[in-house]
Short mmCIF file of C-alpha atoms and ligand atoms in Angstrom, two decimals:
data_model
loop_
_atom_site.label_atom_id
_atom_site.label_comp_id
_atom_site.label_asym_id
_atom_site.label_seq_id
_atom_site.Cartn_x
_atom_site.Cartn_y
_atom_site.Cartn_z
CA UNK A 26 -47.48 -79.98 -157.91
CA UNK A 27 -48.36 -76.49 -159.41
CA UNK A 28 -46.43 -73.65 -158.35
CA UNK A 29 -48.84 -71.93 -156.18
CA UNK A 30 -49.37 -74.83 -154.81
CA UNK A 31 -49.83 -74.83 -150.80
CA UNK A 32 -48.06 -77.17 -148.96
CA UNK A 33 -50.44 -79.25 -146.57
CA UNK A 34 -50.12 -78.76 -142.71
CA UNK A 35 -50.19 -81.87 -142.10
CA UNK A 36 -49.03 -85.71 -143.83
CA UNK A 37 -49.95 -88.97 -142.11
CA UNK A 38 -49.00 -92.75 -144.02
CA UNK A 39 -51.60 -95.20 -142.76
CA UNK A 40 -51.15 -98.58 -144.18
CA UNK A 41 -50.37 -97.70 -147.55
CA UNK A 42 -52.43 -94.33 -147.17
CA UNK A 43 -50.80 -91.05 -147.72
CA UNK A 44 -53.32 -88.67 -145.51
CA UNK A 45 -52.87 -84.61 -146.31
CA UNK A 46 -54.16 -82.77 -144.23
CA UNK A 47 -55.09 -79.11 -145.19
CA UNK A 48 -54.24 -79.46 -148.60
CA UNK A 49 -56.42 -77.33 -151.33
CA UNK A 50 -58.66 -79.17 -153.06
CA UNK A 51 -57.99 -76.32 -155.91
CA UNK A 52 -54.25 -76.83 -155.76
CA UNK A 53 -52.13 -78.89 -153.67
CA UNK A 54 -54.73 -81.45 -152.97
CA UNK A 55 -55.99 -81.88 -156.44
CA UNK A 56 -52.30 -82.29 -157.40
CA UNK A 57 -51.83 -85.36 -155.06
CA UNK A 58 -55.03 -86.85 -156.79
CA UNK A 59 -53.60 -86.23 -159.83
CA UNK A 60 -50.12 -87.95 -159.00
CA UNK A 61 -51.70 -90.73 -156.97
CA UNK A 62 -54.40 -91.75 -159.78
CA UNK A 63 -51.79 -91.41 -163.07
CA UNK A 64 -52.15 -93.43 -165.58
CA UNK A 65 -55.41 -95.03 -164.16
CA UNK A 66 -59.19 -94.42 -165.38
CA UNK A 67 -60.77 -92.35 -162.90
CA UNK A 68 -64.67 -93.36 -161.68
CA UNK A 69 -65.71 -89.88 -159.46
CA UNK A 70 -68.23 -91.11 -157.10
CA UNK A 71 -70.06 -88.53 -155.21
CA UNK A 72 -73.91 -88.16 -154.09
CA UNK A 73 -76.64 -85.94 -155.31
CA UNK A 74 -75.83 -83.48 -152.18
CA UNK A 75 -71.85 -82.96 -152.31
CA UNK A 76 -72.05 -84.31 -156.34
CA UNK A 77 -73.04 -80.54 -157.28
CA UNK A 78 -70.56 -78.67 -154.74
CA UNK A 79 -67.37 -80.32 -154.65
CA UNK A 80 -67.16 -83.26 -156.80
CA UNK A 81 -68.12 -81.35 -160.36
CA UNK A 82 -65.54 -78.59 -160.01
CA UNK A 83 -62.92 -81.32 -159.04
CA UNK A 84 -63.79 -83.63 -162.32
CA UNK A 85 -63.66 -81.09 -163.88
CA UNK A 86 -60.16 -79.56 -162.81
CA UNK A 87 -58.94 -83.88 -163.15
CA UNK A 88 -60.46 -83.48 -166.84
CA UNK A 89 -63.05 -86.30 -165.89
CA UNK A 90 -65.96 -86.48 -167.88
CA UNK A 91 -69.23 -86.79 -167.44
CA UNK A 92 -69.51 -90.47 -168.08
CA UNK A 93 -66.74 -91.11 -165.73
CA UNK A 94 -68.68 -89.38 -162.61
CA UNK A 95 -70.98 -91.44 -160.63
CA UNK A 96 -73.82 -90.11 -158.28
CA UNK A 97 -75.54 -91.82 -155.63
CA UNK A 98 -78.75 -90.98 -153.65
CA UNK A 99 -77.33 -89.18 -150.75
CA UNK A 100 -78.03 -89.85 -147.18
CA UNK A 101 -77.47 -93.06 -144.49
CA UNK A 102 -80.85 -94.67 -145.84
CA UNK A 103 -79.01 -95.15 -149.26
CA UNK A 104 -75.76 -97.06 -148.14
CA UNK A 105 -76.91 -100.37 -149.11
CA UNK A 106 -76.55 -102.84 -151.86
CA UNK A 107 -78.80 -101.51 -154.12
CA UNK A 108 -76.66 -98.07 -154.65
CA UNK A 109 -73.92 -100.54 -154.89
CA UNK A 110 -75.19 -102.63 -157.48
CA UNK A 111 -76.37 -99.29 -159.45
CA UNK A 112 -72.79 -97.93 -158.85
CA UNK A 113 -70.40 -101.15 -159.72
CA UNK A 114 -73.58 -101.96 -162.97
CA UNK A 115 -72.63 -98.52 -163.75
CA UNK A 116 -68.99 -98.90 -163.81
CA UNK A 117 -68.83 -102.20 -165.51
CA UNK A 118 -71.36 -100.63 -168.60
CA UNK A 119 -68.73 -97.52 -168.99
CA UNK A 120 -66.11 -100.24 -169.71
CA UNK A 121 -63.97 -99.74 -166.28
CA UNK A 122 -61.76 -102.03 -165.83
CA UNK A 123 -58.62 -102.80 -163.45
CA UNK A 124 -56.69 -100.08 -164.22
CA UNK A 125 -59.06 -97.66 -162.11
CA UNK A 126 -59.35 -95.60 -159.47
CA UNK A 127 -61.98 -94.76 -157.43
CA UNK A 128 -61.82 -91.26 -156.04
CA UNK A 129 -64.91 -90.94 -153.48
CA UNK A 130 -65.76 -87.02 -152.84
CA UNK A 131 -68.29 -87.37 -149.86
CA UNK A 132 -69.16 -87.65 -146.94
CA UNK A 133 -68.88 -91.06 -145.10
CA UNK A 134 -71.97 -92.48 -146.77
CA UNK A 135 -70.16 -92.12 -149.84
CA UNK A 136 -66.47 -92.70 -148.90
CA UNK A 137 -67.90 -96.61 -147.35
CA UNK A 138 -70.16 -97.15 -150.31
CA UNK A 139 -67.74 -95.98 -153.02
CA UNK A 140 -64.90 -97.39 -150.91
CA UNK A 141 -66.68 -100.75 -151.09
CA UNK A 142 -67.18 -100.88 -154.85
CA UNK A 143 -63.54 -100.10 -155.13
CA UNK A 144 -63.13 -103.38 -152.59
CA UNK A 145 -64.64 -105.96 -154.67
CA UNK A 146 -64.91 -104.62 -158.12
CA UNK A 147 -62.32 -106.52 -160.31
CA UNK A 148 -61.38 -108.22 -156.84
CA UNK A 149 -60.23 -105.11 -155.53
CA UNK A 150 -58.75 -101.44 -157.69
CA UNK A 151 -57.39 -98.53 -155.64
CA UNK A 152 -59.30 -95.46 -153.69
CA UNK A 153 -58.85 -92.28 -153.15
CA UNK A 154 -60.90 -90.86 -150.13
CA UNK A 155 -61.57 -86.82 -150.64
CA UNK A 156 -63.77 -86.80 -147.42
CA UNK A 157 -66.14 -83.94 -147.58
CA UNK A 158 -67.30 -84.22 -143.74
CA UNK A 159 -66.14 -83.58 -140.45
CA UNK A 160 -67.08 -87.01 -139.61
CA UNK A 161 -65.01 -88.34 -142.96
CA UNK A 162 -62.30 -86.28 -142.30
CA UNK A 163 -61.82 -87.77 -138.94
CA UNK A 164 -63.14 -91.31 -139.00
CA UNK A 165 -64.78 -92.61 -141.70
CA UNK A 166 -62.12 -91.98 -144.32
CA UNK A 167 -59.58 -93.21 -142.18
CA UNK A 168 -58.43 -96.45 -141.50
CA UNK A 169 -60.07 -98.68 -144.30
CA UNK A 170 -63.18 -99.93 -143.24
CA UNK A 171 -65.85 -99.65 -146.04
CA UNK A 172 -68.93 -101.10 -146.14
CA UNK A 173 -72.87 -101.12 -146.41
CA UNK A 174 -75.82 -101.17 -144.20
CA UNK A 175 -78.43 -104.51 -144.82
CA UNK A 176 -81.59 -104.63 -142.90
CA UNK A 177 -80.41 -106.59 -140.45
CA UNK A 178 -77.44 -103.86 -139.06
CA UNK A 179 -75.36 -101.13 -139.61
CA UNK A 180 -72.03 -101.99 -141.82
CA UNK A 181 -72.58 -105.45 -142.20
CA UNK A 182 -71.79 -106.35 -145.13
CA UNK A 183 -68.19 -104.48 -146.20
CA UNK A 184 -64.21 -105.01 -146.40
CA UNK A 185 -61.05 -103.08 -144.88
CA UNK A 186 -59.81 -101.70 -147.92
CA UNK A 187 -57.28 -99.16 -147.58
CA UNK A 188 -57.05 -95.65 -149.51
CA UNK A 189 -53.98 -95.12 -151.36
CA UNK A 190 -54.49 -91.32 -150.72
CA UNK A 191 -56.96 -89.22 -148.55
CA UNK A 192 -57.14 -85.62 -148.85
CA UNK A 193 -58.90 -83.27 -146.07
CA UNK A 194 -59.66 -79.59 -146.70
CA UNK A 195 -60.93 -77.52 -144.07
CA UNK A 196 -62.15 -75.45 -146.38
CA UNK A 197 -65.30 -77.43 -147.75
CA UNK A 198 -66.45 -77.34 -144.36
CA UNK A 199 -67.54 -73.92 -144.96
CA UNK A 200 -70.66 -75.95 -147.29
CA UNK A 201 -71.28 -78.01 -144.69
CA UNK A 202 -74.58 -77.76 -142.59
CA UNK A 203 -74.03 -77.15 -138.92
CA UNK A 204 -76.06 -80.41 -138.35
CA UNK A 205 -73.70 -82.39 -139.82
CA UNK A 206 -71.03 -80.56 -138.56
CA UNK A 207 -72.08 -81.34 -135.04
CA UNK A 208 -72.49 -84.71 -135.98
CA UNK A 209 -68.43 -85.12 -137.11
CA UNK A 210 -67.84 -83.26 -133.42
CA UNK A 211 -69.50 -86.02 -131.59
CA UNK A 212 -66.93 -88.38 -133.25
CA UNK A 213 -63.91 -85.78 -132.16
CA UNK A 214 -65.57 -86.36 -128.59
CA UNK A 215 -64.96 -90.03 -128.89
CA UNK A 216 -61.56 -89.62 -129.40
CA UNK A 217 -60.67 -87.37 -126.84
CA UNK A 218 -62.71 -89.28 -124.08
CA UNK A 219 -60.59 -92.47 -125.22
CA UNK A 220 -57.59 -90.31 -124.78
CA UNK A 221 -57.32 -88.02 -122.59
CA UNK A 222 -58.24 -84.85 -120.02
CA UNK A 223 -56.08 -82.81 -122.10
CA UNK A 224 -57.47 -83.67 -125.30
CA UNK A 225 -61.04 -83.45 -124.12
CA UNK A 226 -60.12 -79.95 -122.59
CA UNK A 227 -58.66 -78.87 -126.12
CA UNK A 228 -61.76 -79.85 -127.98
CA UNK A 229 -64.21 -78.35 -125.41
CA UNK A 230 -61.69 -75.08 -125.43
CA UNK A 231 -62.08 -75.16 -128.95
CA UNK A 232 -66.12 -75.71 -129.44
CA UNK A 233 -66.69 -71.94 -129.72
CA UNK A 234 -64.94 -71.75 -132.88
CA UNK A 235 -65.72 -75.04 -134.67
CA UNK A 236 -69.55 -73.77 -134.02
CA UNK A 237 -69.74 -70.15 -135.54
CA UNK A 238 -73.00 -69.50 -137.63
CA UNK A 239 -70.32 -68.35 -140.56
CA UNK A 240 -68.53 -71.90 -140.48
CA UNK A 241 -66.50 -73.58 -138.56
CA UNK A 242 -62.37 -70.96 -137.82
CA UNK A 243 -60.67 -72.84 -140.28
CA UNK A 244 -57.26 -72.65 -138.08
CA UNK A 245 -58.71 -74.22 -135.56
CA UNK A 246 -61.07 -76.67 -138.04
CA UNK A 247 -57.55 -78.10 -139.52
CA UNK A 248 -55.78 -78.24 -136.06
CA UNK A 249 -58.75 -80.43 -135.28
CA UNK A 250 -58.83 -82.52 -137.89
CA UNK A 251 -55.05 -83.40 -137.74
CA UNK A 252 -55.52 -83.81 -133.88
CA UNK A 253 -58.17 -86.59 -134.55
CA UNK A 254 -56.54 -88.19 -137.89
CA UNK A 255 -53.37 -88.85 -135.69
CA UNK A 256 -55.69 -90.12 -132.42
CA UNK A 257 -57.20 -92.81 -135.16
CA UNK A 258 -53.95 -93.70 -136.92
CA UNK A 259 -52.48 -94.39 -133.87
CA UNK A 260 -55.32 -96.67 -132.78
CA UNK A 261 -55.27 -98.55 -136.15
CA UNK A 262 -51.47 -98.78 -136.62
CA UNK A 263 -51.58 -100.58 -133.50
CA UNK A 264 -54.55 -102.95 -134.54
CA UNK A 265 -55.71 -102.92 -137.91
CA UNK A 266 -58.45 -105.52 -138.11
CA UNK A 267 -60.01 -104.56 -134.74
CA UNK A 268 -58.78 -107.62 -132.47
CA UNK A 269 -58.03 -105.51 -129.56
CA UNK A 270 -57.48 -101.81 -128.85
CA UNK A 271 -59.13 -100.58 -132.42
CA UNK A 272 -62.30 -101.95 -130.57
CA UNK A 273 -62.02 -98.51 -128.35
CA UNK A 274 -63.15 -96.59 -130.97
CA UNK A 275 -66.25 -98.27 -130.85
CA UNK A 276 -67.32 -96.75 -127.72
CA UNK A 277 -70.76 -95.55 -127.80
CA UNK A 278 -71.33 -97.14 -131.02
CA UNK A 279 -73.56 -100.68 -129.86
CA UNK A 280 -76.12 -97.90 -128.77
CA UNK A 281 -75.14 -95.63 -130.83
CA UNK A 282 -75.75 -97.61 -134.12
CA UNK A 283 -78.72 -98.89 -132.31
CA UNK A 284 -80.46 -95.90 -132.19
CA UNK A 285 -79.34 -94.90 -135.97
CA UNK A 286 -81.10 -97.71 -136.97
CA UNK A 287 -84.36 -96.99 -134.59
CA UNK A 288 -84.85 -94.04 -135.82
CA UNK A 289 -84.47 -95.47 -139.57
CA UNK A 290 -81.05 -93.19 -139.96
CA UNK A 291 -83.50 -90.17 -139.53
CA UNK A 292 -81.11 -89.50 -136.91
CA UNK A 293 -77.12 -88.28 -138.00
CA UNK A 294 -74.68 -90.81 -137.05
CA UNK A 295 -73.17 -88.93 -134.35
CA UNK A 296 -76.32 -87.67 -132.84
CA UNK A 297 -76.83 -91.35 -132.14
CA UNK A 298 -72.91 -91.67 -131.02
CA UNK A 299 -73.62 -88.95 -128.84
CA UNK A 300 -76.39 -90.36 -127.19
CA UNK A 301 -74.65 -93.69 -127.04
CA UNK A 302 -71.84 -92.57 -125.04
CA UNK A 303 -74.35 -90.98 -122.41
CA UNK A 304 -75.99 -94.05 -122.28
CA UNK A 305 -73.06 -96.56 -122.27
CA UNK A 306 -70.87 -94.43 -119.92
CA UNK A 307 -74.32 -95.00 -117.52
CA UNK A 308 -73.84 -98.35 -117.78
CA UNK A 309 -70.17 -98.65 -117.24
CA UNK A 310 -71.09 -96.55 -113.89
CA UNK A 311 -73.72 -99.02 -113.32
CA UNK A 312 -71.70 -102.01 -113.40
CA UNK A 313 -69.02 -100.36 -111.19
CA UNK A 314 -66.37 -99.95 -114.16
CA UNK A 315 -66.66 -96.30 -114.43
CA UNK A 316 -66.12 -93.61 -112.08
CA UNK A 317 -69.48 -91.89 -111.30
CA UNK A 318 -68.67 -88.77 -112.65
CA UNK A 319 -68.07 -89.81 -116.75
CA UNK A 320 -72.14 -89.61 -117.74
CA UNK A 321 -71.75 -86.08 -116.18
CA UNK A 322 -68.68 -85.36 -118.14
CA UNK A 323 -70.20 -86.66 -121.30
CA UNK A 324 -73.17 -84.79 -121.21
CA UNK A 325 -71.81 -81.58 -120.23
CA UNK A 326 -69.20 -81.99 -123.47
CA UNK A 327 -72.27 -83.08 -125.65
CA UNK A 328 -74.23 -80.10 -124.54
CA UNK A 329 -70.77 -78.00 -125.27
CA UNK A 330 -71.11 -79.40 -128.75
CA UNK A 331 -74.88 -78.76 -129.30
CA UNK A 332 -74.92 -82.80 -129.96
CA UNK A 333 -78.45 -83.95 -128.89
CA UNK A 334 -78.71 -86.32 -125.67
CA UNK A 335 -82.42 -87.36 -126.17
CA UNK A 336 -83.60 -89.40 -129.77
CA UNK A 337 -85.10 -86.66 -131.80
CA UNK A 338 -88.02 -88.95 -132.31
CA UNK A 339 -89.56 -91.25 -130.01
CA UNK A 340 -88.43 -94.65 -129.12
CA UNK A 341 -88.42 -97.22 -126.86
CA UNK A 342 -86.32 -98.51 -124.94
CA UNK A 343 -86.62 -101.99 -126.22
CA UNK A 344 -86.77 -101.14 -129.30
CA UNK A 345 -82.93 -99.63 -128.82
CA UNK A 346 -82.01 -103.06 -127.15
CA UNK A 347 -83.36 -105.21 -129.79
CA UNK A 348 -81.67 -102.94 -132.56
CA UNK A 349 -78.72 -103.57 -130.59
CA UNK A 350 -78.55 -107.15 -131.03
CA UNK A 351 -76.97 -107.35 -134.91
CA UNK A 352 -74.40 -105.64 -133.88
CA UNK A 353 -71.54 -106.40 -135.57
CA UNK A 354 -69.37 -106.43 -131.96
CA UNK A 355 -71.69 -109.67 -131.08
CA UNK A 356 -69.63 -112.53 -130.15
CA UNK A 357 -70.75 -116.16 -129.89
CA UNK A 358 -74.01 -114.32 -130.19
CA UNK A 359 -73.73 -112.31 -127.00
CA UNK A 360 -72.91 -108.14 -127.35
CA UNK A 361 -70.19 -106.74 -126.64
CA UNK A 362 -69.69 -102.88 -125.20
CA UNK A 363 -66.44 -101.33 -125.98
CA UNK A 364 -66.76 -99.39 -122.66
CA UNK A 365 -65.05 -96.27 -121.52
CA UNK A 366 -64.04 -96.10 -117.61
CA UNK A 367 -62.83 -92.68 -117.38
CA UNK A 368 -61.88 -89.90 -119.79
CA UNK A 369 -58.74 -91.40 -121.15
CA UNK A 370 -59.13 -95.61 -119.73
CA UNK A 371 -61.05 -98.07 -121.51
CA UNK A 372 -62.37 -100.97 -119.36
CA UNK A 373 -61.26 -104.24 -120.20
CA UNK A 374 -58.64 -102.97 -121.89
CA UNK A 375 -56.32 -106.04 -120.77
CA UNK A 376 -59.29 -108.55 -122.00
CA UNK A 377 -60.02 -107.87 -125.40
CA UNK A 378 -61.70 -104.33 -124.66
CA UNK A 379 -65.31 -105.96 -124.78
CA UNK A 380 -67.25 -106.09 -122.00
CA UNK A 381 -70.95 -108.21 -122.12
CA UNK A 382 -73.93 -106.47 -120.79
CA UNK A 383 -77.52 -107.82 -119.51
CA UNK A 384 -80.73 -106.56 -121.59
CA UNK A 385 -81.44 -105.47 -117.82
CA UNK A 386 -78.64 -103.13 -117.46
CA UNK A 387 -78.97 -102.13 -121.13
CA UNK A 388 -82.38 -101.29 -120.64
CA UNK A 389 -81.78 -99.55 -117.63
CA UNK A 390 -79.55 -97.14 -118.67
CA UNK A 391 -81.54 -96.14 -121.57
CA UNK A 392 -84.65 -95.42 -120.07
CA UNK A 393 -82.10 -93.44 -117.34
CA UNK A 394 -80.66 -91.85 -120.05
CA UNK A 395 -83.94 -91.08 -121.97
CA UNK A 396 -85.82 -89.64 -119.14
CA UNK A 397 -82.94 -87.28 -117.59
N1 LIG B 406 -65.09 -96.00 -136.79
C1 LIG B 406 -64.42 -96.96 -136.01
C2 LIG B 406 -63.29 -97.62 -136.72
O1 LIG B 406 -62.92 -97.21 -137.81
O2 LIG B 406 -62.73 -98.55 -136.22
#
């Protein structure tokens, strides 16, 4: 470590994962990097948005160069196997082999994608996540699921593939657009609905300041982001592979993902999550597993959060339920809701977490949720 070097606030191990939170990106963080990749070849992979703003000082402070940095086409749409062909064709043509490293500096398009490549090429070389996101700070980078999109569904085709480092700083958030910032808050909502009333009244206490036209208080942005790192790396200590309780975190993802995909990832990922926990906590009132009061307490908190609770472009309602049916929670070909039943209780939770759902009720709540 250099010796101006910043401690971070906060360190989390995660399956092999040393997670720093608050750590400088100029200094502390970049020296972790730098300790956690020696001796390896180092592949930067970044997109064409973050690529410019965060990944080319950090190659260049690594002493990467230029044919050891990797770009892909940035946004959702991209996240498929084509960017990972073009990404692993690239890497095998500059003569990588298994001594690498990935280090993905992205958001969590990039950190699944790269994370991916780093999966399977060789039969597997290490990763480094440098999350550039809200949402990668708090979920995507965390907990080793990487993957890409097919036209079938969302993250079908991927591996759990650990990082051997991950390194959050608040500070990029300041380049981050308030969209997408809104879009990693609807994730932070997920967690505190799965956890708690006191969590949930943190976050909301604390909406004010993540939402300031001049970037998110960057006290409160790290206090956040070390609040949700340690909700998730509880959840996946507990259940790595997602046979049980990791399936919580999937609440108001089957919609959620369903509406992504409607919307041809026009919509952010957590506007969709946002409007998939409306519409599943309706049906988890509907079907008498909720108290009657969670849809109101989700969409007052989404509101709170300036997260969206109608599509921002018109769809269906059966167009949501038949987007819904490759999700990758179907079992034995039925799908499966990882349902909330109050801030802080998941139903089901003593039978796998999954609950099945008609189309009827499905399609129910979304036109309920769609028209209100
Ligand atoms: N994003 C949900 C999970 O990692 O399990």
């Amino acid at each position: 470590m250099s010796e101006q070097a910043t401690p971070p606030s906060a360190e989390l191990s995660l399956h092999g994962a040393r997670i720093l939170i608050g750590a400088s990106l100029d200094m502390a963080g970049m020296d972790a990097i730098r300790s956690a990749a020696k001796g390896a070849r180092i592949a930067i992979v970044s997109d064409t948005n973050v690529g410019p703003l965060h990944a080319t000082p950090l190659a260049g402070r690594l002493g990467v160069p230029e044919s050891d940095r990797f770009q892909i086409a940035a946004g959702e749409v991209n996240k498929n196997r084509i960017e990972w062909t073009r990404l692993t064709n690239g890497m095998l043509n500059a003569g990588f082999g298994r001594d690498s490293v990935v280090v993905a500096v992205g958001g969590g398009v990039v950190g699944d994608l790269a994370g991916f490549a780093a999966a399977t090429y060789m039969r597997g070389i290490p990763v480094i996540q440098v999350p550039t996101s809200l949402l990668a700070m708090i979920d995507a980078a965390i907990g080793g699921k990487t993957g890409v999109d097919t036209p079938a569904g969302k993250n079908l085709v991927g591996a759990f593939h650990h990082p051997t480092l991950v390194v959050a700083d608040p500070a990029v958030l300041k380049t981050l657009p308030p969209r997408e910032l809104r879009s990693g808050l609807a994730e932070a909502l997920k967690h505190a609905i799965i956890t708690s009333q006191a969590e949930l009244d943190w976050l909301l206490a604390n909406a004010k300041a993540m939402l300031h036209a001049e970037g998110p208080d960057q006290a409160v942005a790290g206090a956040l982001i070390e609040r949700n790192v340690r909700i998730k790396a509880a959840v996946v200590a507990r259940d790595e592979k997602e046979s049980g309780v990791r399936k919580s975190l999937n609440f108001g993802h089957t919609i959620g993902h369903a509406i992504e995909a409607a919307s041809d990832y026009a919509m952010l990922h957590g506007e969709s999550i946002a409007i998939g926990m409306r519409v599943e906590a309706m049906i988890a009132e509907a079907l008498g597993l909720a108290a009657p009061t969670l849809a109101e307490q989700v969409t007052v908190a989404a509101s709170a959060l300036e997260l969206p609770l109608q599509p921002l472009l018109p769809m269906t309602a059966d167009a949501v339920l038949a987007a819904t049916r490759t999700d990758k929670k179907a079992r034995g070909g039925a799908v499966e809701y990882a349902l909330a039943a109050g801030v802080g209780t998941m139903a089901a939770a003593g039978a796998g977490y999954g609950t099945r759902v008609s189309d009827d009720e499905v399609r129910a709540a979304v036109v309920r949720a769609f028209s209100a």
